[in-house]
Amino acid sequence: MAKNPFSAKMASVNPFNLSDSEEEADRRPNETVDTQKSPSDGAPGPSPGNPFSPPADTEPRTLLLSSNRTSPSGEGSGSGSGSTAATSAMAATAETRISVDGIAAQLIRDQYILTALEFHTELLEAGRELPRLRDYFSNPGNFERQSGTPPAKDQVLGPGGPMHRAGSISTLDSLDFARYSDDGNRESDERVAVLEFELRKAKETIQALRANLTQAAESEGPSQERKNFKSSPEIQEPIRPLEKRALNFLVNEYLLKNECKLSSITFSDENDDQDFELWDDVGLNTPKPPDLLMLYRNCGAPLPSPQDMVNVSVGVEFADLPGNCTAQEPPKKLDLSPNSTALVEYRSSGAAEQGDCYLLSFLFLFPWWCCRKLSPAFQQALLSFCRTCSDSRLGAEVSRIADSEESVLLMLGRCLPHIVPNVLLAKREELIPLILCTACLHPEPKERDQLLHILFNLIKRPDDEQRQMILTGCVAFARHVGPTRVEAELLPQCWEQINHKYPERRLLVAESCGALAPYLPKEIRSSLVLSMLQQMLAEDKADMVREAVIKSLGIIMGYIDDSDKYSQGFELMLLSLGDPSERVVGAVHQVFIPAFAAWTTELGTLQSSLIPSLLARIEKLLMQGEHVLDEHKLHMFLSGLQSLIPPLFAVVLQNAPFTSRAKLNGEIPTIEVTRFPRPASPLQDVATIIGSREMLSALLLLYDYQLEHEGTTGWDSLLWVVNQLLPQLIEIVGRINVTSSTCVHEFSRFFWRLCRTFGKIFTNTKVKPQFQEILRLSEENVDTSTGNDILTKATVPIYATGVLTCYNQDEDRKLLVGFLEDVMTTLSLSHAPLDSLKAAFVELGANPVYHELLLTVLWYGVVHTSALVRCTAARMFELCSFSMLLEIIIRPDFFFLLLQYFQSY
């Protein structure tokens, strides 16, 4: 086993005894670890006084700290006089201690980096710091070399100089110490753990050393001297080391960038104590400032306020500076020449910290834009010929250049109120981005309120495009500032203009309430905003304003979530349905009712409350108006009920037994264009309510199959339509006065839309049987002696025109013709009034599509064997429209029909 080179005479020689002072190494240069040539063979060998040379009794494979080895010859082992002298010297110096700096130098020389780092850590923990190790580990250049290439002899750090850097950069944090260890196995867990610990300790040490080095560089110079400079500003404070190194680096960088290479070389030679290729050499924790060109253009970091920004080329009076119109009294003259007292005071006051020191250093580096000996009076008189204006508001604003984001906003807040009135009305929307940006970011609430007031009053009577721009700005503002500020800043602007004399401004308010609805707190949506719109709906006389109110109310209904507001929403629907303006009523059907129905669907009250409430009002209206029916109210309620058909059908589909089986994968047939009636708006499109046309198509396939093959068992939503809604509607129809063409037309349209929406299978299997059961028009049930009372009601024309005309195939047309012929026969033979048949003829005759069908029914009556039936057919000619009469005239049997008509009288 190899002996430890430090084991010889360990009792008397302790190489790690740290009681020596650092100066001891300097006093004993003969004890350094420099290698010398062997006098015997010229080979490198240990010096005679080297404490690291092995004793004579060491084995040949002794581990040495030095990278040099003794001569392999016997002469180096101890023969001859030289060996005897070395042995004597070793014995004489047995009690001599090895220098700490010598140990460090030998470890660094032989690249035992981890050992040196561990040695350095132990010294620090013991309260001693070795300059050699501190300097070595604090310099990143010592750890830069080509990856995988061992350091050359002249590239390592010896006692005389630093390691030269190679092209590839590597620091202590990323150095692979495993390459330089003499242990061949680096994959053992124990060695990995040791290396991780050493690396962690190294990182901590480096960070601490960096901070200490920068702090030491910044604080060089006696503090008492700086105090003297502060107390005596007329005395120039000498440049500090950190400032000098920073300025040197920037100057050298400037020279290189501008192709002054010879000057750069000369400058580097004159400052050979600084590395101009690495900023870390200036200060490890000091950020690099902008280059000299940027310092020249921007004057370094901005000064504290716009009032402090002056022209440093001349001394001027502060009262005459632009932008200082509001100063109470002018300060004394400020001179910022490079050697001025003011600059010295500013620099020594502590304000010239990291950012400002760059500016001050630059001022001293380039003495100015200042060698003239003009008197202040002459300078001021000379400047008076400059045609500037700083004694007015606008002159002050122009002179006071903004130097930060906040100052720009403050400037805009001051200037915009004066700019807006001077811009053409047709172009004022161009100001909206500036107003909004300033209102969003301005720090003063009063200024923000003023700017928003300007926004809402930007144009006296804004047109559609201008209102859209303003609303877009309001929405952008709301997105940016959030619900709280929208409530506190935007809504008051709306409230102030709710009774403005110009309808365009009130229209802007109504539209703003809807546009801002998604960005308001929910409590405000269902209280303040709802009340504002309700007031405008009841009081505003302009149709376009009430129309906008209805649309905004619809948007509110799309976001409201307070179930207590359901009754208020229902009353708003009835109030708006009764509005005298068609524009307002149209907006109700397009926006408000679909949005309100969607909310009631979520609440589960569409079938249980909303539709039954409308039916109850219709029944009450019919009971009160047995003689004089309020047709306007009937139309109002029935049209509202008609607009609820699409959401009702969507509820039926979404609550069907097959809903979970609807899949969108595979081929799904497209929906026929004529499958549904044309919706009044996209909100009444069933596909929009469901979510997509693909999902609706998939549900319709399952819907038709369920009705045709599996029935309605367990389908509560559809059973409610079949067992409650349809019977109630048919009963209401039976109480309508058949002579009211308006009521017949309204109910016909309602049933036509209901049957078209729910489909042909539903119409044939659920709707028609309930009507046929009441009308009893099968041939065996036709009674020629007594009239069927139901045939004289509005049920006949509504069933004929609202149900039997839903589909126009041959079997459907035959069913309609047969029904009208049976009604004509029954009413004629029973001497019953013909009002129901006439109502059916009038309603069908309004559509040219049914002219041929009606002529077929008339021909049936003309050729009937009963004179009563022929007489009824003749009277039906009185109801024919002019276009229908033209079609009759050109028929070859016209004269026969005409003869029958006269014979009937």
PDB file of C-alpha atoms in Angstrom, residues 670-818:
ATOM      1  CA  THR A 670     -79.019  16.874 -43.534  1.00  0.00           C
ATOM      2  CA  ILE A 671     -82.238  18.469 -42.373  1.00  0.00           C
ATOM      3  CA  GLU A 672     -84.726  19.280 -45.115  1.00  0.00           C
ATOM      4  CA  VAL A 673     -84.938  22.988 -45.786  1.00  0.00           C
ATOM      5  CA  THR A 674     -88.725  23.066 -45.358  1.00  0.00           C
ATOM      6  CA  ARG A 675     -88.693  20.872 -42.241  1.00  0.00           C
ATOM      7  CA  PHE A 676     -89.177  23.845 -39.901  1.00  0.00           C
ATOM      8  CA  PRO A 677     -90.938  27.165 -40.477  1.00  0.00           C
ATOM      9  CA  ARG A 678     -88.607  30.050 -41.159  1.00  0.00           C
ATOM     10  CA  PRO A 679     -87.555  31.474 -37.752  1.00  0.00           C
ATOM     11  CA  ALA A 680     -88.041  35.133 -36.963  1.00  0.00           C
ATOM     12  CA  SER A 681     -84.412  35.315 -35.779  1.00  0.00           C
ATOM     13  CA  PRO A 682     -81.489  32.944 -35.181  1.00  0.00           C
ATOM     14  CA  LEU A 683     -82.573  32.729 -31.550  1.00  0.00           C
ATOM     15  CA  GLN A 684     -85.798  31.005 -32.670  1.00  0.00           C
ATOM     16  CA  ASP A 685     -83.947  28.437 -34.755  1.00  0.00           C
ATOM     17  CA  VAL A 686     -84.274  25.032 -33.099  1.00  0.00           C
ATOM     18  CA  ALA A 687     -80.755  24.129 -34.243  1.00  0.00           C
ATOM     19  CA  THR A 688     -79.391  27.175 -32.425  1.00  0.00           C
ATOM     20  CA  ILE A 689     -81.281  26.271 -29.278  1.00  0.00           C
ATOM     21  CA  ILE A 690     -80.105  22.638 -29.412  1.00  0.00           C
ATOM     22  CA  GLY A 691     -76.545  23.587 -30.202  1.00  0.00           C
ATOM     23  CA  SER A 692     -75.891  22.525 -33.799  1.00  0.00           C
ATOM     24  CA  ARG A 693     -77.684  21.256 -36.894  1.00  0.00           C
ATOM     25  CA  GLU A 694     -75.796  17.977 -36.659  1.00  0.00           C
ATOM     26  CA  MET A 695     -77.117  17.290 -33.162  1.00  0.00           C
ATOM     27  CA  LEU A 696     -80.617  18.352 -34.205  1.00  0.00           C
ATOM     28  CA  SER A 697     -80.514  16.006 -37.214  1.00  0.00           C
ATOM     29  CA  ALA A 698     -79.432  13.098 -35.025  1.00  0.00           C
ATOM     30  CA  LEU A 699     -82.218  13.819 -32.540  1.00  0.00           C
ATOM     31  CA  LEU A 700     -84.848  14.140 -35.278  1.00  0.00           C
ATOM     32  CA  LEU A 701     -84.066  10.661 -36.606  1.00  0.00           C
ATOM     33  CA  LEU A 702     -84.588   9.162 -33.160  1.00  0.00           C
ATOM     34  CA  TYR A 703     -87.642  11.377 -32.595  1.00  0.00           C
ATOM     35  CA  ASP A 704     -89.509  10.143 -35.677  1.00  0.00           C
ATOM     36  CA  TYR A 705     -88.593   6.506 -34.958  1.00  0.00           C
ATOM     37  CA  GLN A 706     -89.774   6.817 -31.358  1.00  0.00           C
ATOM     38  CA  LEU A 707     -93.157   8.274 -32.380  1.00  0.00           C
ATOM     39  CA  GLU A 708     -93.745   5.721 -35.111  1.00  0.00           C
ATOM     40  CA  HIS A 709     -92.570   2.544 -33.395  1.00  0.00           C
ATOM     41  CA  GLU A 710     -92.086   2.954 -29.643  1.00  0.00           C
ATOM     42  CA  GLY A 711     -94.712   5.469 -28.521  1.00  0.00           C
ATOM     43  CA  THR A 712     -94.553   8.129 -25.838  1.00  0.00           C
ATOM     44  CA  THR A 713     -94.332   6.058 -22.656  1.00  0.00           C
ATOM     45  CA  GLY A 714     -92.135   7.809 -20.105  1.00  0.00           C
ATOM     46  CA  TRP A 715     -91.787  10.878 -22.310  1.00  0.00           C
ATOM     47  CA  ASP A 716     -93.190  13.424 -19.890  1.00  0.00           C
ATOM     48  CA  SER A 717     -92.377  16.565 -21.862  1.00  0.00           C
ATOM     49  CA  LEU A 718     -94.175  15.279 -24.980  1.00  0.00           C
ATOM     50  CA  LEU A 719     -97.052  13.810 -22.982  1.00  0.00           C
ATOM     51  CA  TRP A 720     -97.650  17.277 -21.532  1.00  0.00           C
ATOM     52  CA  VAL A 721     -98.013  18.636 -25.072  1.00  0.00           C
ATOM     53  CA  VAL A 722    -100.366  15.805 -26.133  1.00  0.00           C
ATOM     54  CA  ASN A 723    -102.508  15.494 -23.010  1.00  0.00           C
ATOM     55  CA  GLN A 724    -102.611  19.074 -21.696  1.00  0.00           C
ATOM     56  CA  LEU A 725    -101.576  21.654 -24.276  1.00  0.00           C
ATOM     57  CA  LEU A 726    -103.473  20.305 -27.330  1.00  0.00           C
ATOM     58  CA  PRO A 727    -106.817  19.645 -25.572  1.00  0.00           C
ATOM     59  CA  GLN A 728    -106.718  23.103 -23.965  1.00  0.00           C
ATOM     60  CA  LEU A 729    -105.954  24.760 -27.302  1.00  0.00           C
ATOM     61  CA  ILE A 730    -108.749  22.884 -29.098  1.00  0.00           C
ATOM     62  CA  GLU A 731    -111.165  23.869 -26.366  1.00  0.00           C
ATOM     63  CA  ILE A 732    -110.158  27.530 -26.700  1.00  0.00           C
ATOM     64  CA  VAL A 733    -110.588  27.331 -30.475  1.00  0.00           C
ATOM     65  CA  GLY A 734    -114.134  26.089 -30.030  1.00  0.00           C
ATOM     66  CA  ARG A 735    -115.062  29.245 -28.120  1.00  0.00           C
ATOM     67  CA  ILE A 736    -113.758  31.687 -30.709  1.00  0.00           C
ATOM     68  CA  ASN A 737    -116.290  33.667 -32.713  1.00  0.00           C
ATOM     69  CA  VAL A 738    -115.953  32.333 -36.242  1.00  0.00           C
ATOM     70  CA  THR A 739    -116.843  35.692 -37.766  1.00  0.00           C
ATOM     71  CA  SER A 740    -113.584  37.174 -36.368  1.00  0.00           C
ATOM     72  CA  SER A 741    -111.270  36.661 -39.307  1.00  0.00           C
ATOM     73  CA  THR A 742    -108.336  37.997 -37.282  1.00  0.00           C
ATOM     74  CA  CYS A 743    -108.739  35.362 -34.566  1.00  0.00           C
ATOM     75  CA  VAL A 744    -109.181  32.599 -37.146  1.00  0.00           C
ATOM     76  CA  HIS A 745    -106.066  33.724 -38.954  1.00  0.00           C
ATOM     77  CA  GLU A 746    -103.959  33.957 -35.770  1.00  0.00           C
ATOM     78  CA  PHE A 747    -104.940  30.508 -34.506  1.00  0.00           C
ATOM     79  CA  SER A 748    -104.485  29.001 -37.962  1.00  0.00           C
ATOM     80  CA  ARG A 749    -100.926  30.324 -38.074  1.00  0.00           C
ATOM     81  CA  PHE A 750    -100.288  29.018 -34.564  1.00  0.00           C
ATOM     82  CA  PHE A 751    -101.439  25.468 -35.342  1.00  0.00           C
ATOM     83  CA  TRP A 752     -99.618  25.488 -38.668  1.00  0.00           C
ATOM     84  CA  ARG A 753     -96.329  26.379 -36.921  1.00  0.00           C
ATOM     85  CA  LEU A 754     -96.964  23.878 -34.138  1.00  0.00           C
ATOM     86  CA  CYS A 755     -97.615  21.018 -36.566  1.00  0.00           C
ATOM     87  CA  ARG A 756     -94.694  21.925 -38.855  1.00  0.00           C
ATOM     88  CA  THR A 757     -92.302  22.160 -35.912  1.00  0.00           C
ATOM     89  CA  PHE A 758     -93.350  18.882 -34.257  1.00  0.00           C
ATOM     90  CA  GLY A 759     -93.370  17.049 -37.585  1.00  0.00           C
ATOM     91  CA  LYS A 760     -95.703  15.068 -39.840  1.00  0.00           C
ATOM     92  CA  ILE A 761     -95.806  11.922 -37.739  1.00  0.00           C
ATOM     93  CA  PHE A 762     -96.772  13.920 -34.671  1.00  0.00           C
ATOM     94  CA  THR A 763     -99.456  15.794 -36.689  1.00  0.00           C
ATOM     95  CA  ASN A 764    -100.983  12.610 -38.113  1.00  0.00           C
ATOM     96  CA  THR A 765    -100.889  10.592 -34.888  1.00  0.00           C
ATOM     97  CA  LYS A 766    -101.451  13.206 -32.167  1.00  0.00           C
ATOM     98  CA  VAL A 767    -103.089  16.354 -33.569  1.00  0.00           C
ATOM     99  CA  LYS A 768    -105.505  15.183 -36.273  1.00  0.00           C
ATOM    100  CA  PRO A 769    -107.127  12.444 -34.169  1.00  0.00           C
ATOM    101  CA  GLN A 770    -108.050  14.949 -31.440  1.00  0.00           C
ATOM    102  CA  PHE A 771    -109.725  17.308 -33.971  1.00  0.00           C
ATOM    103  CA  GLN A 772    -111.474  14.460 -35.767  1.00  0.00           C
ATOM    104  CA  GLU A 773    -112.814  13.155 -32.486  1.00  0.00           C
ATOM    105  CA  ILE A 774    -114.524  16.485 -31.873  1.00  0.00           C
ATOM    106  CA  LEU A 775    -115.717  17.160 -35.409  1.00  0.00           C
ATOM    107  CA  ARG A 776    -117.067  13.598 -36.036  1.00  0.00           C
ATOM    108  CA  LEU A 777    -117.104  13.945 -39.814  1.00  0.00           C
ATOM    109  CA  SER A 778    -116.952  10.344 -40.862  1.00  0.00           C
ATOM    110  CA  GLU A 779    -119.651   9.392 -43.379  1.00  0.00           C
ATOM    111  CA  GLU A 780    -121.604   7.254 -40.979  1.00  0.00           C
ATOM    112  CA  ASN A 781    -121.737  10.053 -38.395  1.00  0.00           C
ATOM    113  CA  VAL A 782    -123.088  12.710 -40.763  1.00  0.00           C
ATOM    114  CA  ASP A 783    -126.594  13.513 -39.540  1.00  0.00           C
ATOM    115  CA  THR A 784    -128.797  15.101 -42.202  1.00  0.00           C
ATOM    116  CA  SER A 785    -131.576  15.942 -39.781  1.00  0.00           C
ATOM    117  CA  THR A 786    -129.727  17.778 -36.980  1.00  0.00           C
ATOM    118  CA  GLY A 787    -126.732  20.044 -37.379  1.00  0.00           C
ATOM    119  CA  ASN A 788    -123.424  19.372 -35.626  1.00  0.00           C
ATOM    120  CA  ASP A 789    -122.880  22.415 -33.396  1.00  0.00           C
ATOM    121  CA  ILE A 790    -119.104  22.208 -33.441  1.00  0.00           C
ATOM    122  CA  LEU A 791    -119.165  22.601 -37.216  1.00  0.00           C
ATOM    123  CA  THR A 792    -120.377  26.151 -36.831  1.00  0.00           C
ATOM    124  CA  LYS A 793    -117.415  27.176 -34.626  1.00  0.00           C
ATOM    125  CA  ALA A 794    -113.946  28.350 -35.558  1.00  0.00           C
ATOM    126  CA  THR A 795    -112.718  24.803 -35.122  1.00  0.00           C
ATOM    127  CA  VAL A 796    -113.568  24.027 -38.785  1.00  0.00           C
ATOM    128  CA  PRO A 797    -111.560  26.771 -40.502  1.00  0.00           C
ATOM    129  CA  ILE A 798    -108.661  26.473 -38.031  1.00  0.00           C
ATOM    130  CA  TYR A 799    -108.431  22.728 -38.493  1.00  0.00           C
ATOM    131  CA  ALA A 800    -108.708  23.072 -42.274  1.00  0.00           C
ATOM    132  CA  THR A 801    -106.234  25.904 -42.716  1.00  0.00           C
ATOM    133  CA  GLY A 802    -103.938  25.324 -39.717  1.00  0.00           C
ATOM    134  CA  VAL A 803    -103.628  21.532 -39.600  1.00  0.00           C
ATOM    135  CA  LEU A 804    -104.653  20.031 -42.929  1.00  0.00           C
ATOM    136  CA  THR A 805    -102.546  22.471 -44.969  1.00  0.00           C
ATOM    137  CA  CYS A 806     -99.296  21.772 -43.106  1.00  0.00           C
ATOM    138  CA  TYR A 807     -98.203  19.252 -45.706  1.00  0.00           C
ATOM    139  CA  ASN A 808     -98.972  19.399 -49.411  1.00  0.00           C
ATOM    140  CA  GLN A 809     -98.650  15.880 -50.698  1.00  0.00           C
ATOM    141  CA  ASP A 810    -101.454  14.142 -52.611  1.00  0.00           C
ATOM    142  CA  GLU A 811    -102.887  12.342 -49.611  1.00  0.00           C
ATOM    143  CA  ASP A 812    -102.847  15.597 -47.627  1.00  0.00           C
ATOM    144  CA  ARG A 813    -104.694  17.491 -50.367  1.00  0.00           C
ATOM    145  CA  LYS A 814    -107.246  14.701 -50.702  1.00  0.00           C
ATOM    146  CA  LEU A 815    -107.864  14.778 -46.965  1.00  0.00           C
ATOM    147  CA  LEU A 816    -108.439  18.548 -47.066  1.00  0.00           C
ATOM    148  CA  VAL A 817    -110.823  18.305 -50.064  1.00  0.00           C
ATOM    149  CA  GLY A 818    -112.791  15.535 -48.402  1.00  0.00           C
TER     150      GLY A 818
END
